[in-house]
mmCIF file with all atom_site columns, C-alpha atoms in Angstrom:
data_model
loop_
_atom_site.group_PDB
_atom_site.id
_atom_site.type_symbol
_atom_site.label_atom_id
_atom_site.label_alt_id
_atom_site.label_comp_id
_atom_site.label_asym_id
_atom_site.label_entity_id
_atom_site.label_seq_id
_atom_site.pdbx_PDB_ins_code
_atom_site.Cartn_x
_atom_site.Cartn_y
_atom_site.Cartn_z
_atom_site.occupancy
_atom_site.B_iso_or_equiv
_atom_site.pdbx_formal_charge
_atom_site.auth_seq_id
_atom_site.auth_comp_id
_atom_site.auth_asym_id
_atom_site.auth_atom_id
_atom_site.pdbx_PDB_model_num
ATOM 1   C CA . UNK K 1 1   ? 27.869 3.502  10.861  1.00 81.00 ? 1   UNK K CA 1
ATOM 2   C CA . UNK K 1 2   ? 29.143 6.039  9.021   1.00 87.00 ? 2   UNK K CA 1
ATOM 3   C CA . UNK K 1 3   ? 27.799 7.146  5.277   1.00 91.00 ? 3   UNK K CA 1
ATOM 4   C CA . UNK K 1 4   ? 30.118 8.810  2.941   1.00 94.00 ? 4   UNK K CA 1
ATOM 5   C CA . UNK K 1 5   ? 29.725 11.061 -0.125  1.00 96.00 ? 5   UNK K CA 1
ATOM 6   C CA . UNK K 1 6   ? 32.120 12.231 -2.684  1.00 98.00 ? 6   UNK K CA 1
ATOM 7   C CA . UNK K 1 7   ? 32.008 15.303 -5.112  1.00 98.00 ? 7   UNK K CA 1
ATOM 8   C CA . UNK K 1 8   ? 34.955 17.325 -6.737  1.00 98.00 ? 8   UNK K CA 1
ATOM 9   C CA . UNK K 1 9   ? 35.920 14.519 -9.591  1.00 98.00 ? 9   UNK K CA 1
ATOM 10  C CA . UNK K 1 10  ? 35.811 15.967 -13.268 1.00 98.00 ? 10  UNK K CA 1
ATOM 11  C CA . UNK K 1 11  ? 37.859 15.917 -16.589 1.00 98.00 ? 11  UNK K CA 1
ATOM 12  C CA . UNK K 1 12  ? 41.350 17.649 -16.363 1.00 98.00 ? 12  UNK K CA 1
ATOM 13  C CA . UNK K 1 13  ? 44.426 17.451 -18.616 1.00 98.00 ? 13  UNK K CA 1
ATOM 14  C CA . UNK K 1 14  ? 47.793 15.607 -17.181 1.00 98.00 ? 14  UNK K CA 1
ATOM 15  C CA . UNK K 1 15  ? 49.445 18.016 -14.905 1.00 98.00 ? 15  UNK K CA 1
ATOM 16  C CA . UNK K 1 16  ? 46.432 19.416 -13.901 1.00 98.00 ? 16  UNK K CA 1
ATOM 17  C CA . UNK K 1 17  ? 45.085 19.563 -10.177 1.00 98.00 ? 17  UNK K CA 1
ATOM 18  C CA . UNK K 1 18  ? 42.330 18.452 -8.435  1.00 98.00 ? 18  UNK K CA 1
ATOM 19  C CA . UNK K 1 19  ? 40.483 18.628 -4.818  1.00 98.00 ? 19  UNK K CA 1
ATOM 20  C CA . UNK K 1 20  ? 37.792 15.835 -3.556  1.00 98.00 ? 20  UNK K CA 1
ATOM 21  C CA . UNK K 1 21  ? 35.459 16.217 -0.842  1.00 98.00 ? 21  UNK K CA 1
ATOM 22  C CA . UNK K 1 22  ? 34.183 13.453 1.333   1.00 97.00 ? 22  UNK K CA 1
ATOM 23  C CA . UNK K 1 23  ? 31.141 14.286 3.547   1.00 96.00 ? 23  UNK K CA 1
ATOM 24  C CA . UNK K 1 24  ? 30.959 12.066 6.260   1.00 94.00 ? 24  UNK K CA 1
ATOM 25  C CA . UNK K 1 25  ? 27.611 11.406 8.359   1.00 91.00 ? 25  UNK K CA 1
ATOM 26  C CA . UNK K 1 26  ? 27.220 11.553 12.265  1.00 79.00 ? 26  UNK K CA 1
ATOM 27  C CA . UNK K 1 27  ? 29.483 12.927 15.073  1.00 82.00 ? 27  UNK K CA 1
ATOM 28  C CA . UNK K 1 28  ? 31.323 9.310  15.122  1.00 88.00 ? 28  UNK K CA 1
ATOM 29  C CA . UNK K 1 29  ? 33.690 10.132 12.445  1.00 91.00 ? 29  UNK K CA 1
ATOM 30  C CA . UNK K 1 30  ? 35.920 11.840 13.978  1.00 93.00 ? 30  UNK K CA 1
ATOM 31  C CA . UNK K 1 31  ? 36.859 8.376  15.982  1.00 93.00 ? 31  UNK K CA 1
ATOM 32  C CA . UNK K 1 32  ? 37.527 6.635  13.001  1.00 95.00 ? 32  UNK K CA 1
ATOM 33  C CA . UNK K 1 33  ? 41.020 6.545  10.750  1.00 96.00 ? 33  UNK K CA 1
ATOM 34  C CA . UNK K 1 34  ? 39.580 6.899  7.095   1.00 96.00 ? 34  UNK K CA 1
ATOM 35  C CA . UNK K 1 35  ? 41.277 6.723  3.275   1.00 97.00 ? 35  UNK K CA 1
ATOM 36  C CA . UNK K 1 36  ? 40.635 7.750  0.061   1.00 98.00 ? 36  UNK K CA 1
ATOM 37  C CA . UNK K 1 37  ? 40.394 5.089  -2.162  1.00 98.00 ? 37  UNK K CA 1
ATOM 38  C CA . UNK K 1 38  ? 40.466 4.291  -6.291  1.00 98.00 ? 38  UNK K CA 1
ATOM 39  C CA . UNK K 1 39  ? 38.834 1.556  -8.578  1.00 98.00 ? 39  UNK K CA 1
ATOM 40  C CA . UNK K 1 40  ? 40.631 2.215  -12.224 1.00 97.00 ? 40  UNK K CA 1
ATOM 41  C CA . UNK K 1 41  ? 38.676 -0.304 -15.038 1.00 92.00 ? 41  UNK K CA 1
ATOM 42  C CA . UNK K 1 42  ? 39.338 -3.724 -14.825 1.00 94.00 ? 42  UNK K CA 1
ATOM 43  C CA . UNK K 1 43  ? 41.415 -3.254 -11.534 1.00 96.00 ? 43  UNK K CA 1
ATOM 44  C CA . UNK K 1 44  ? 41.359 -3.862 -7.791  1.00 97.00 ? 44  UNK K CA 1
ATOM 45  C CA . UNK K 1 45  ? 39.928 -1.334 -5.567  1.00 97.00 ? 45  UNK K CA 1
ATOM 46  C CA . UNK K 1 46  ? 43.173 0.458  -3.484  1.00 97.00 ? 46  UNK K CA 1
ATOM 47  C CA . UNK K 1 47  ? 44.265 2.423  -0.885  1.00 97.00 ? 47  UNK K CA 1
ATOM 48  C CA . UNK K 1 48  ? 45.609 6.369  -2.253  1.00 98.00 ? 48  UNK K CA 1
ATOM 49  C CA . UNK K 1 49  ? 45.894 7.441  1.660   1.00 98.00 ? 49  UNK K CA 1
ATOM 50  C CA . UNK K 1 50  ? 45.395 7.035  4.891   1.00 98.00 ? 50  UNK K CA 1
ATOM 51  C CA . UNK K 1 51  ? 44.702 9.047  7.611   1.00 98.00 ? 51  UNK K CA 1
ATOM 52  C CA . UNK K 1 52  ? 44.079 8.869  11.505  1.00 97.00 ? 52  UNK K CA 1
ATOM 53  C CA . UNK K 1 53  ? 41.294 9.644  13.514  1.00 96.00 ? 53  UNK K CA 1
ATOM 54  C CA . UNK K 1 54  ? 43.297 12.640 14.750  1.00 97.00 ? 54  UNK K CA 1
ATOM 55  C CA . UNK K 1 55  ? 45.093 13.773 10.787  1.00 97.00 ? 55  UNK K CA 1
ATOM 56  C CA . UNK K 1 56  ? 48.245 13.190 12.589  1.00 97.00 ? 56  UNK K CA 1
ATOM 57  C CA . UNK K 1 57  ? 49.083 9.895  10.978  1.00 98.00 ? 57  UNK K CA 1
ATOM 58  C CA . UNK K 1 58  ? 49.095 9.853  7.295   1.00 98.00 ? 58  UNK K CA 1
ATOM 59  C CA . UNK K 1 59  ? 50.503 7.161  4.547   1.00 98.00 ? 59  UNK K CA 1
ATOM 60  C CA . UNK K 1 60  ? 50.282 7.669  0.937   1.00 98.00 ? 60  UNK K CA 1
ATOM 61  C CA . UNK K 1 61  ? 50.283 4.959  -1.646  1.00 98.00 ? 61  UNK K CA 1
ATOM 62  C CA . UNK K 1 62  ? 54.029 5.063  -3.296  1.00 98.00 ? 62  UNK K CA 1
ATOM 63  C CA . UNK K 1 63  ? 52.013 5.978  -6.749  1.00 98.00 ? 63  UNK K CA 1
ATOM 64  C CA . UNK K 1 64  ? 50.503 9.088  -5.455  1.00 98.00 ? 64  UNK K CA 1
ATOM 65  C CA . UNK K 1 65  ? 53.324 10.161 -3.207  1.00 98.00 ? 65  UNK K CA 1
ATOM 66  C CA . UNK K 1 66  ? 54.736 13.835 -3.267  1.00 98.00 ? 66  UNK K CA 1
ATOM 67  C CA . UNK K 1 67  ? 51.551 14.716 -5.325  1.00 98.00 ? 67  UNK K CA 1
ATOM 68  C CA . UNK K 1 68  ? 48.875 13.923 -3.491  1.00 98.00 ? 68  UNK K CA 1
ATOM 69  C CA . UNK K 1 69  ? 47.579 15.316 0.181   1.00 98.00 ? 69  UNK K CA 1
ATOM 70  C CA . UNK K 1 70  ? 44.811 14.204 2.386   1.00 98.00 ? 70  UNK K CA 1
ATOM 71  C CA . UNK K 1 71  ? 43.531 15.996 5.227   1.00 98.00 ? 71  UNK K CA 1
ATOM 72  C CA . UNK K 1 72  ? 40.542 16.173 7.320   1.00 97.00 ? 72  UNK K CA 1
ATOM 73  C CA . UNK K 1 73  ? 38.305 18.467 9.205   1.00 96.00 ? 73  UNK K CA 1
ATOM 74  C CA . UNK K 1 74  ? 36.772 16.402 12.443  1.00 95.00 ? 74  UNK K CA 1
ATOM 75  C CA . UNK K 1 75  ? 34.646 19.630 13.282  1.00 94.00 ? 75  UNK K CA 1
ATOM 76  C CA . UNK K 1 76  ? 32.752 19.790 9.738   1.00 95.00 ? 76  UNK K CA 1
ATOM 77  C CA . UNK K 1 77  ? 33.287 15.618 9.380   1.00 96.00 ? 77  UNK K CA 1
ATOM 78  C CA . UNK K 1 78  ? 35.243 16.263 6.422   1.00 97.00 ? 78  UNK K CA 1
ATOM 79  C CA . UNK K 1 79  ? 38.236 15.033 4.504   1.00 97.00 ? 79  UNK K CA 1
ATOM 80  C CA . UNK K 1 80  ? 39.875 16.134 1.127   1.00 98.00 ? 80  UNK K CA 1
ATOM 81  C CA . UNK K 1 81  ? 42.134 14.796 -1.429  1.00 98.00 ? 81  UNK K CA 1
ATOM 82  C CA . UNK K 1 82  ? 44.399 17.502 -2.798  1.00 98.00 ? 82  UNK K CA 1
ATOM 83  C CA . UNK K 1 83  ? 45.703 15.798 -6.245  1.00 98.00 ? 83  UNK K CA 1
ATOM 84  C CA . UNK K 1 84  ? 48.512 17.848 -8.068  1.00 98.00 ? 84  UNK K CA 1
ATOM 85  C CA . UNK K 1 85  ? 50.362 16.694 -11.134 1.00 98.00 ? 85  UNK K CA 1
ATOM 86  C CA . UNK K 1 86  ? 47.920 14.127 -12.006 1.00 98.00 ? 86  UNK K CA 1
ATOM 87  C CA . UNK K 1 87  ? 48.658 11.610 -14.401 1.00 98.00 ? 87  UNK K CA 1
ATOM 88  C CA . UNK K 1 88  ? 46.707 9.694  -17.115 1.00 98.00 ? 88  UNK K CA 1
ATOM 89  C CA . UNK K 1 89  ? 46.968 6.571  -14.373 1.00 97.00 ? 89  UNK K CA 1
ATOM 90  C CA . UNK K 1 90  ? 45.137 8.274  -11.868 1.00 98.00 ? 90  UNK K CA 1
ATOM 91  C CA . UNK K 1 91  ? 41.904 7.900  -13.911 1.00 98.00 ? 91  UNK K CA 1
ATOM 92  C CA . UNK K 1 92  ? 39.301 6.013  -11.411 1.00 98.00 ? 92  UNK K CA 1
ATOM 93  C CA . UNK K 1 93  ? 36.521 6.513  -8.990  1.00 98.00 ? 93  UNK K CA 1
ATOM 94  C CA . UNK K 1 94  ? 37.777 7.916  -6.461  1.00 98.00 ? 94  UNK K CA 1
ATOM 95  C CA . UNK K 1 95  ? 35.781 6.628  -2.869  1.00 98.00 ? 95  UNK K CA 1
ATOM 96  C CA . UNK K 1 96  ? 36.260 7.507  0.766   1.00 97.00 ? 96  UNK K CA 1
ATOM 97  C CA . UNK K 1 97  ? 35.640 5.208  3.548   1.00 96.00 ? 97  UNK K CA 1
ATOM 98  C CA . UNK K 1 98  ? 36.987 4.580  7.183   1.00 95.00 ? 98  UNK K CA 1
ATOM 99  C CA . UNK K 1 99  ? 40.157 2.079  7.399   1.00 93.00 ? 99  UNK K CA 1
ATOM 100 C CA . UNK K 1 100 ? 39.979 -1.448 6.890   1.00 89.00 ? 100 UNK K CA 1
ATOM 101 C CA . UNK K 1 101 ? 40.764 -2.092 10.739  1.00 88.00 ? 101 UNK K CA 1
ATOM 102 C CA . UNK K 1 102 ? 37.266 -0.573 11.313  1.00 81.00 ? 102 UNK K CA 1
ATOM 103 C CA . UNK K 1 103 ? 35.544 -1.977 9.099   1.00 89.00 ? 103 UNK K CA 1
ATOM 104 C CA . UNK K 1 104 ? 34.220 -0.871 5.941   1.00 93.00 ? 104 UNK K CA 1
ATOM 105 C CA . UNK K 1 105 ? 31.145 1.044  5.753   1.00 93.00 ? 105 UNK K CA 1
ATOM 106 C CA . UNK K 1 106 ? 28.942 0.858  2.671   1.00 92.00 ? 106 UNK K CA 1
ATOM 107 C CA . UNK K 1 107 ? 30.582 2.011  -0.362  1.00 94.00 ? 107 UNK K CA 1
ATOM 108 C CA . UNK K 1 108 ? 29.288 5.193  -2.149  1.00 93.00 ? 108 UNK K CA 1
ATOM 109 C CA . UNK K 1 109 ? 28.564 6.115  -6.109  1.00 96.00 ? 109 UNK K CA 1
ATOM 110 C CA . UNK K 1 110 ? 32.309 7.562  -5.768  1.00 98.00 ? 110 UNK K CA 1
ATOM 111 C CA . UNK K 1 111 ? 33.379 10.508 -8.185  1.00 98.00 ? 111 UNK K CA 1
ATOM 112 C CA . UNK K 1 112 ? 34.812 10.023 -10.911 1.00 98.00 ? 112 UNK K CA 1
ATOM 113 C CA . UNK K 1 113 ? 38.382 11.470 -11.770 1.00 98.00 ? 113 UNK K CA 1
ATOM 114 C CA . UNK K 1 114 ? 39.265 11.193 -15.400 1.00 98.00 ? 114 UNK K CA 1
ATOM 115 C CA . UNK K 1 115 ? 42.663 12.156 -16.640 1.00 98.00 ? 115 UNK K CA 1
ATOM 116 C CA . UNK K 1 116 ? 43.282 12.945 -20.506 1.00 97.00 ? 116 UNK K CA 1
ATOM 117 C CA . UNK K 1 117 ? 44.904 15.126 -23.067 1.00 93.00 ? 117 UNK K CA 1
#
């Protein structure tokens, strides 16, 4: 299995920018499609993005798309979530875990993203 942690969340004013980190565990994640995902209060847990084992084949949520870019790093077990123009409705914890088709992993403490003027 893999373990996950996030870091990069913080306060920032609508418009503002943002980069999360996931650090993945093990040499095994680099065979694994993984997403970032976001829990917003009194909501679901979704899917921002998507992204294949090889960061060839990305999807975006339609919310996030044109402002958002994920990308990942299979030598350092990485992957980031670039988030430009961010709106008060991107306020959540933001988690990273490997696509549902795998299998979810356990779920991490997240970092939290809060968006505000």
């Amino acid at each position: 299995q893999v373990q996950f942690v996030e870091s990069g969340g913080g306060l920032v004013q609508p418009g503002g920018s943002l980069r999360l980190s996931c650090a993945a565990s093990g040499s095994i994640f680099r065979f694994y499609a993984t997403g970032w995902y976001r829990q917003a209060p009194g909501k679901q847990r979704e899917l921002v993005a998507r992204i294949s084992s090889d960061g060839t084949s990305i999807r975006y949520a339609d919310s996030v798309k044109g402002r958002f870019t994920i990308s990942r790093d299979n030598t350092e077990n990485t992957m980031t979530l670039q988030m430009n123009s961010l709106k008060p409705e991107d306020t959540a914890v933001y988690y990273c875990n490997k696509d549902p088709i795998w299998g979810y992993d356990d779920w991490g403490q997240g970092t939290q993203v809060t968006v505000s003027s």
